[in-house]
XYZ file of N, CA, C and O in Angstrom:
540
model
N -31.417 -27.546 -5.484
C -31.705 -27.289 -4.086
C -31.093 -25.943 -3.675
O -29.923 -25.701 -3.921
N -31.851 -25.050 -3.109
C -31.357 -23.726 -2.721
C -30.633 -23.787 -1.388
O -30.965 -24.594 -0.523
N -29.659 -22.913 -1.262
C -28.919 -22.821 0.001
C -29.764 -22.096 1.038
O -30.564 -21.232 0.697
N -29.539 -22.437 2.289
C -30.263 -21.772 3.367
C -29.866 -20.309 3.401
O -28.717 -19.974 3.537
N -30.825 -19.441 3.228
C -30.536 -18.012 3.297
C -30.269 -17.416 1.914
O -30.613 -16.291 1.656
N -29.653 -18.170 1.033
C -29.391 -17.721 -0.325
C -28.315 -16.634 -0.383
O -27.729 -16.250 0.627
N -28.081 -16.135 -1.590
C -27.029 -15.132 -1.771
C -27.338 -13.803 -1.092
O -26.437 -13.074 -0.701
N -28.612 -13.489 -0.944
C -28.982 -12.223 -0.297
C -28.545 -12.190 1.161
O -28.057 -11.185 1.658
N -28.662 -13.328 1.845
C -28.233 -13.392 3.254
C -26.732 -13.178 3.359
O -26.258 -12.505 4.264
N -25.971 -13.754 2.427
C -24.525 -13.575 2.431
C -24.151 -12.103 2.235
O -23.265 -11.579 2.896
N -24.859 -11.407 1.350
C -24.610 -9.996 1.129
C -24.960 -9.174 2.357
O -24.269 -8.221 2.711
N -26.055 -9.546 3.026
C -26.453 -8.817 4.243
C -25.420 -9.000 5.334
O -25.068 -8.072 6.041
N -24.909 -10.251 5.477
C -23.891 -10.527 6.485
C -22.640 -9.717 6.209
O -22.044 -9.150 7.092
N -22.229 -9.666 4.932
C -21.060 -8.911 4.546
C -21.249 -7.434 4.864
O -20.348 -6.780 5.378
N -22.438 -6.892 4.590
C -22.718 -5.499 4.868
C -22.654 -5.216 6.359
O -22.106 -4.213 6.793
N -23.218 -6.112 7.163
C -23.189 -5.928 8.621
C -21.749 -5.988 9.137
O -21.369 -5.254 10.048
N -20.942 -6.888 8.596
C -19.546 -6.987 9.000
C -18.798 -5.701 8.683
O -17.993 -5.237 9.482
N -19.051 -5.106 7.537
C -18.393 -3.850 7.168
C -18.775 -2.742 8.137
O -17.932 -1.955 8.534
N -20.043 -2.678 8.493
C -20.508 -1.633 9.415
C -19.843 -1.792 10.770
O -19.421 -0.811 11.385
N -19.733 -3.026 11.260
C -19.103 -3.218 12.563
C -17.627 -2.877 12.510
O -17.068 -2.390 13.482
N -16.989 -3.102 11.382
C -15.570 -2.771 11.257
C -15.355 -1.266 11.214
O -14.401 -0.765 11.792
N -16.232 -0.554 10.538
C -16.033 0.894 10.424
C -16.357 1.630 11.742
O -15.930 2.756 11.912
N -17.085 0.982 12.631
C -17.410 1.613 13.907
C -16.337 1.377 14.973
O -16.409 1.955 16.044
N -15.362 0.525 14.686
C -14.338 0.231 15.682
C -13.438 1.436 15.885
O -13.123 2.165 14.944
N -13.028 1.628 17.123
C -12.145 2.741 17.495
C -10.765 2.196 17.840
O -10.649 1.093 18.369
N -9.739 2.976 17.556
C -8.390 2.610 17.982
C -8.261 2.939 19.443
O -8.589 4.049 19.880
N -7.781 1.974 20.205
C -7.674 2.170 21.645
C -6.545 3.143 21.955
O -5.517 3.166 21.267
N -6.708 3.967 23.018
C -5.651 4.891 23.395
C -4.356 4.135 23.723
O -4.380 3.079 24.357
N -3.251 4.666 23.293
C -1.974 4.048 23.553
C -1.483 3.150 22.440
O -0.329 2.727 22.432
N -2.361 2.819 21.482
C -1.971 1.937 20.393
C -0.882 2.566 19.534
O 0.115 1.918 19.217
N -1.037 3.817 19.170
C -0.046 4.501 18.344
C 1.296 4.575 19.062
O 2.352 4.405 18.448
N 1.261 4.798 20.349
C 2.506 4.881 21.125
C 3.240 3.543 21.107
O 4.473 3.496 21.078
N 2.516 2.438 21.131
C 3.139 1.122 21.108
C 3.640 0.756 19.725
O 4.635 0.045 19.580
N 2.987 1.217 18.679
C 3.358 0.874 17.311
C 4.516 1.717 16.799
O 5.335 1.251 16.007
N 4.617 2.943 17.258
C 5.597 3.888 16.729
C 7.030 3.367 16.734
O 7.738 3.521 15.715
N 7.537 2.738 17.796
C 8.918 2.248 17.750
C 9.161 1.234 16.634
O 10.231 1.213 16.027
N 8.172 0.403 16.336
C 8.319 -0.558 15.249
C 8.337 0.165 13.898
O 9.111 -0.176 13.013
N 7.470 1.130 13.745
C 7.381 1.864 12.487
C 8.634 2.701 12.251
O 9.072 2.835 11.093
N 9.211 3.264 13.294
C 10.421 4.092 13.120
C 11.581 3.303 12.558
O 12.432 3.842 11.859
N 11.607 2.012 12.838
C 12.683 1.150 12.316
C 12.623 1.117 10.787
O 13.648 0.906 10.135
N 11.445 1.314 10.212
C 11.264 1.242 8.758
C 10.983 2.624 8.141
O 10.398 2.704 7.073
N 11.409 3.668 8.807
C 11.068 5.022 8.341
C 11.610 5.328 6.959
O 10.964 5.982 6.154
N 12.840 4.857 6.639
C 13.410 5.137 5.318
C 12.654 4.375 4.232
O 12.389 4.915 3.160
N 12.292 3.154 4.528
C 11.530 2.365 3.558
C 10.154 2.984 3.342
O 9.671 3.066 2.200
N 9.530 3.443 4.427
C 8.210 4.076 4.307
C 8.314 5.393 3.536
O 7.442 5.716 2.731
N 9.375 6.142 3.792
C 9.574 7.396 3.049
C 9.774 7.148 1.567
O 9.203 7.856 0.730
N 10.570 6.128 1.244
C 10.804 5.802 -0.160
C 9.514 5.308 -0.808
O 9.223 5.627 -1.967
N 8.737 4.506 -0.069
C 7.466 4.028 -0.600
C 6.518 5.199 -0.844
O 5.797 5.244 -1.847
N 6.501 6.177 0.045
C 5.676 7.358 -0.132
C 6.117 8.146 -1.362
O 5.285 8.647 -2.137
N 7.429 8.241 -1.560
C 7.955 8.948 -2.732
C 7.552 8.246 -4.040
O 7.127 8.909 -4.997
N 7.645 6.928 -4.062
C 7.244 6.199 -5.277
C 5.734 6.296 -5.509
O 5.285 6.363 -6.650
N 4.953 6.318 -4.429
C 3.518 6.480 -4.557
C 3.167 7.841 -5.137
O 2.313 7.967 -6.026
N 3.847 8.873 -4.648
C 3.613 10.226 -5.161
C 4.029 10.333 -6.623
O 3.333 10.952 -7.438
N 5.146 9.697 -6.975
C 5.613 9.722 -8.364
C 4.568 9.071 -9.286
O 4.228 9.606 -10.340
N 4.074 7.928 -8.862
C 3.055 7.234 -9.653
C 1.787 8.073 -9.791
O 1.183 8.118 -10.876
N 1.400 8.764 -8.730
C 0.187 9.606 -8.771
C 0.382 10.783 -9.736
O -0.538 11.124 -10.489
N 1.558 11.387 -9.712
C 1.832 12.519 -10.619
C 1.794 12.053 -12.069
O 1.228 12.715 -12.948
N 2.377 10.896 -12.340
C 2.376 10.363 -13.705
C 0.950 10.061 -14.146
O 0.559 10.359 -15.284
N 0.176 9.486 -13.275
C -1.236 9.166 -13.597
C -2.020 10.446 -13.898
O -2.845 10.472 -14.818
N -1.753 11.502 -13.161
C -2.436 12.781 -13.399
C -1.933 13.462 -14.669
O -2.696 14.184 -15.340
N -0.668 13.256 -15.023
C -0.089 13.934 -16.194
C -0.534 13.285 -17.510
O -0.593 13.979 -18.534
N -0.815 11.999 -17.509
C -1.146 11.307 -18.765
C -2.300 11.933 -19.532
O -2.174 12.168 -20.735
N -3.450 12.234 -18.929
C -4.533 12.864 -19.701
C -4.151 14.236 -20.254
O -4.580 14.598 -21.345
N -3.338 14.964 -19.515
C -2.914 16.290 -19.999
C -2.015 16.149 -21.225
O -2.115 16.931 -22.175
N -1.136 15.161 -21.205
C -0.263 14.933 -22.366
C -1.090 14.475 -23.551
O -0.865 14.913 -24.692
N -2.056 13.580 -23.305
C -2.921 13.123 -24.391
C -3.726 14.282 -24.995
O -3.916 14.348 -26.210
N -4.183 15.195 -24.157
C -4.908 16.367 -24.641
C -4.014 17.199 -25.556
O -4.430 17.644 -26.618
N -2.749 17.373 -25.154
C -1.796 18.148 -25.957
C -1.515 17.432 -27.281
O -1.396 18.090 -28.327
N -1.405 16.109 -27.235
C -1.189 15.345 -28.470
C -2.332 15.581 -29.440
O -2.113 15.850 -30.629
N -3.548 15.535 -28.938
C -4.725 15.701 -29.809
C -4.839 17.142 -30.286
O -4.971 17.409 -31.488
N -4.799 18.093 -29.348
C -5.030 19.503 -29.704
C -3.918 20.094 -30.568
O -4.187 20.731 -31.591
N -2.687 19.900 -30.155
C -1.585 20.560 -30.866
C -0.924 19.687 -31.909
O -0.416 20.194 -32.917
N -0.957 18.367 -31.683
C -0.281 17.481 -32.631
C -1.180 17.020 -33.760
O -0.901 17.289 -34.923
N -2.258 16.354 -33.415
C -3.115 15.777 -34.441
C -3.945 16.864 -35.144
O -3.947 16.943 -36.379
N -4.657 17.683 -34.363
C -5.474 18.729 -34.984
C -4.617 19.806 -35.635
O -5.021 20.408 -36.629
N -3.440 20.048 -35.111
C -2.523 21.029 -35.685
C -1.664 20.458 -36.801
O -0.865 21.171 -37.389
N -1.821 19.158 -37.059
C -1.058 18.462 -38.100
C 0.438 18.655 -37.929
O 1.163 18.949 -38.871
N 0.911 18.460 -36.672
C 2.350 18.602 -36.375
C 2.875 17.245 -35.908
O 2.760 16.882 -34.738
N 3.428 16.505 -36.850
C 3.913 15.149 -36.574
C 5.011 15.124 -35.510
O 4.992 14.235 -34.643
N 5.960 16.042 -35.495
C 7.005 15.996 -34.453
C 6.434 16.110 -33.023
O 6.962 15.500 -32.094
N 5.372 16.892 -32.861
C 4.732 17.027 -31.547
C 4.120 15.686 -31.140
O 4.285 15.242 -29.987
N 3.450 15.038 -32.081
C 2.819 13.750 -31.784
C 3.887 12.708 -31.414
O 3.756 12.017 -30.389
N 4.920 12.616 -32.206
C 5.972 11.627 -31.956
C 6.672 11.914 -30.629
O 6.879 11.021 -29.798
N 7.031 13.159 -30.399
C 7.736 13.519 -29.164
C 6.907 13.246 -27.898
O 7.407 12.655 -26.932
N 5.648 13.627 -27.936
C 4.802 13.404 -26.762
C 4.447 11.917 -26.592
O 4.295 11.457 -25.449
N 4.347 11.169 -27.662
C 4.121 9.726 -27.538
C 5.331 9.049 -26.927
O 5.199 8.134 -26.100
N 6.529 9.490 -27.300
C 7.740 8.957 -26.674
C 7.788 9.330 -25.182
O 8.205 8.526 -24.347
N 7.332 10.540 -24.865
C 7.266 10.951 -23.471
C 6.292 10.059 -22.692
O 6.606 9.625 -21.574
N 5.141 9.771 -23.286
C 4.168 8.879 -22.639
C 4.765 7.487 -22.413
O 4.560 6.884 -21.367
N 5.494 6.992 -23.389
C 6.117 5.668 -23.233
C 7.156 5.695 -22.117
O 7.238 4.767 -21.302
N 7.946 6.754 -22.063
C 8.933 6.884 -20.981
C 8.280 6.981 -19.625
O 8.735 6.355 -18.652
N 7.217 7.749 -19.548
C 6.483 7.862 -18.277
C 5.866 6.524 -17.856
O 5.812 6.211 -16.667
N 5.421 5.754 -18.831
C 4.854 4.435 -18.516
C 5.931 3.539 -17.914
O 5.670 2.785 -16.957
N 7.150 3.610 -18.433
C 8.260 2.816 -17.878
C 8.603 3.282 -16.463
O 8.821 2.453 -15.563
N 8.642 4.591 -16.251
C 8.936 5.127 -14.926
C 7.830 4.724 -13.934
O 8.093 4.346 -12.791
N 6.572 4.769 -14.401
C 5.443 4.395 -13.555
C 5.504 2.910 -13.203
O 5.227 2.527 -12.054
N 5.881 2.066 -14.155
C 6.017 0.636 -13.886
C 7.095 0.391 -12.849
O 6.928 -0.418 -11.932
N 8.215 1.099 -12.967
C 9.294 0.956 -11.986
C 8.836 1.442 -10.610
O 9.118 0.798 -9.602
N 8.111 2.550 -10.583
C 7.606 3.080 -9.304
C 6.649 2.088 -8.658
O 6.721 1.863 -7.440
N 5.780 1.478 -9.432
C 4.840 0.510 -8.872
C 5.570 -0.730 -8.375
O 5.232 -1.280 -7.320
N 6.602 -1.167 -9.102
C 7.397 -2.315 -8.662
C 8.069 -2.004 -7.334
O 8.052 -2.816 -6.406
N 8.654 -0.813 -7.230
C 9.318 -0.433 -5.978
C 8.316 -0.285 -4.831
O 8.634 -0.625 -3.681
N 7.120 0.196 -5.146
C 6.058 0.287 -4.121
C 5.765 -1.087 -3.536
O 5.712 -1.259 -2.318
N 5.571 -2.062 -4.405
C 5.264 -3.417 -3.953
C 6.443 -4.005 -3.181
O 6.268 -4.644 -2.141
N 7.643 -3.766 -3.667
C 8.839 -4.284 -3.023
C 8.976 -3.729 -1.606
O 9.154 -4.487 -0.640
N 8.875 -2.415 -1.462
C 9.045 -1.800 -0.149
C 7.865 -2.078 0.761
O 8.037 -2.230 1.972
N 6.669 -2.165 0.199
C 5.500 -2.506 1.009
C 5.658 -3.903 1.598
O 5.383 -4.122 2.792
N 6.101 -4.842 0.780
C 6.341 -6.192 1.278
C 7.448 -6.233 2.307
O 7.353 -6.920 3.336
N 8.519 -5.476 2.056
C 9.633 -5.439 3.008
C 9.191 -4.887 4.359
O 9.534 -5.413 5.408
N 8.400 -3.838 4.344
C 7.916 -3.241 5.587
C 6.976 -4.208 6.303
O 7.128 -4.466 7.498
N 5.998 -4.740 5.579
C 5.028 -5.632 6.194
C 5.664 -6.896 6.753
O 5.416 -7.268 7.913
N 6.493 -7.544 5.953
C 7.148 -8.763 6.420
C 8.132 -8.468 7.542
O 8.283 -9.255 8.471
N 8.814 -7.332 7.461
C 9.739 -6.962 8.517
C 9.035 -6.722 9.848
O 9.526 -7.137 10.908
N 7.887 -6.054 9.779
C 7.117 -5.821 11.015
C 6.644 -7.134 11.616
O 6.700 -7.326 12.834
N 6.171 -8.041 10.773
C 5.724 -9.326 11.273
C 6.891 -10.084 11.906
O 6.764 -10.663 12.992
N 8.053 -10.054 11.263
C 9.237 -10.726 11.797
C 9.620 -10.132 13.147
O 9.926 -10.865 14.091
N 9.630 -8.806 13.224
C 9.997 -8.137 14.478
C 9.046 -8.532 15.618
O 9.479 -8.821 16.738
N 7.740 -8.524 15.341
C 6.767 -8.873 16.370
C 6.884 -10.338 16.776
O 6.817 -10.662 17.968
N 7.074 -11.228 15.805
C 7.214 -12.653 16.139
C 8.476 -12.888 16.978
O 8.466 -13.692 17.908
N 9.555 -12.215 16.629
C 10.795 -12.375 17.370
C 10.630 -11.901 18.808
O 11.091 -12.553 19.750
N 9.926 -10.773 18.973
C 9.707 -10.258 20.321
C 8.855 -11.222 21.147
O 9.144 -11.468 22.325
N 7.808 -11.775 20.545
C 6.955 -12.742 21.266
C 7.767 -13.984 21.613
O 7.681 -14.488 22.735
N 8.584 -14.486 20.686
C 9.374 -15.674 20.952
C 10.360 -15.421 22.094
O 10.508 -16.263 22.985
N 11.021 -14.268 22.058
C 11.945 -13.927 23.172
C 11.210 -13.884 24.499
O 11.714 -14.362 25.520
N 10.032 -13.306 24.498
C 9.238 -13.215 25.722
C 8.863 -14.601 26.234
O 8.963 -14.879 27.421
N 8.439 -15.469 25.330
C 8.085 -16.838 25.711
C 9.295 -17.578 26.251
O 9.207 -18.332 27.233
N 10.455 -17.388 25.642
C 11.675 -18.058 26.090
C 12.097 -17.617 27.490
O 12.742 -18.374 28.202
N 11.733 -16.430 27.892
C 12.114 -15.920 29.210
C 11.167 -16.393 30.300
O 11.449 -16.202 31.483
N 10.058 -17.032 29.950
C 9.111 -17.505 30.933
C 9.670 -18.759 31.644
O 10.408 -19.512 31.037
N 9.303 -18.928 32.892
C 9.784 -20.140 33.591
C 9.219 -21.414 32.964
O 8.119 -21.411 32.422
N 9.990 -22.484 33.032
C 9.558 -23.754 32.467
C 8.281 -24.249 33.120
O 7.438 -24.856 32.485
N 8.105 -23.994 34.395
C 6.909 -24.439 35.107
C 5.629 -23.845 34.517
O 4.542 -24.403 34.685
N 5.746 -22.743 33.781
C 4.578 -22.114 33.146
C 3.969 -23.014 32.080
O 2.765 -23.023 31.878
N 4.774 -23.798 31.404
C 4.295 -24.605 30.281
C 3.691 -25.927 30.742
O 3.091 -26.636 29.953
N 3.858 -26.303 31.991
C 3.307 -27.606 32.432
C 1.922 -27.459 33.009
O 1.359 -26.479 33.236
């Protein structure tokens, strides 16, 4: 038995949802309201940006190192070049793994911290409301 609309309808709905999302505008004043929360995490965001940049540089360097291994090491029949650059690639892979771990760690810390801050502010606001409001 076929589903009503089938898989094509689901794809069309998904496409329409994406279009409506990309047309949304940020309301004026939103950045001004968000900035104080973001400033609280500026060091974490800076460190996350640094680890992201480190990971990007390593990703860009890998093909260049591989090219050097092939051109100068393998084709030039220079074993020390091959061994040295392979060790460099292994070291860069470890540094990249650490950078990605720190990215996830700080991203989670920032996201969860922002959620905690907002929930705490809402709870404080609700606690300050008169009891008669809840009845």
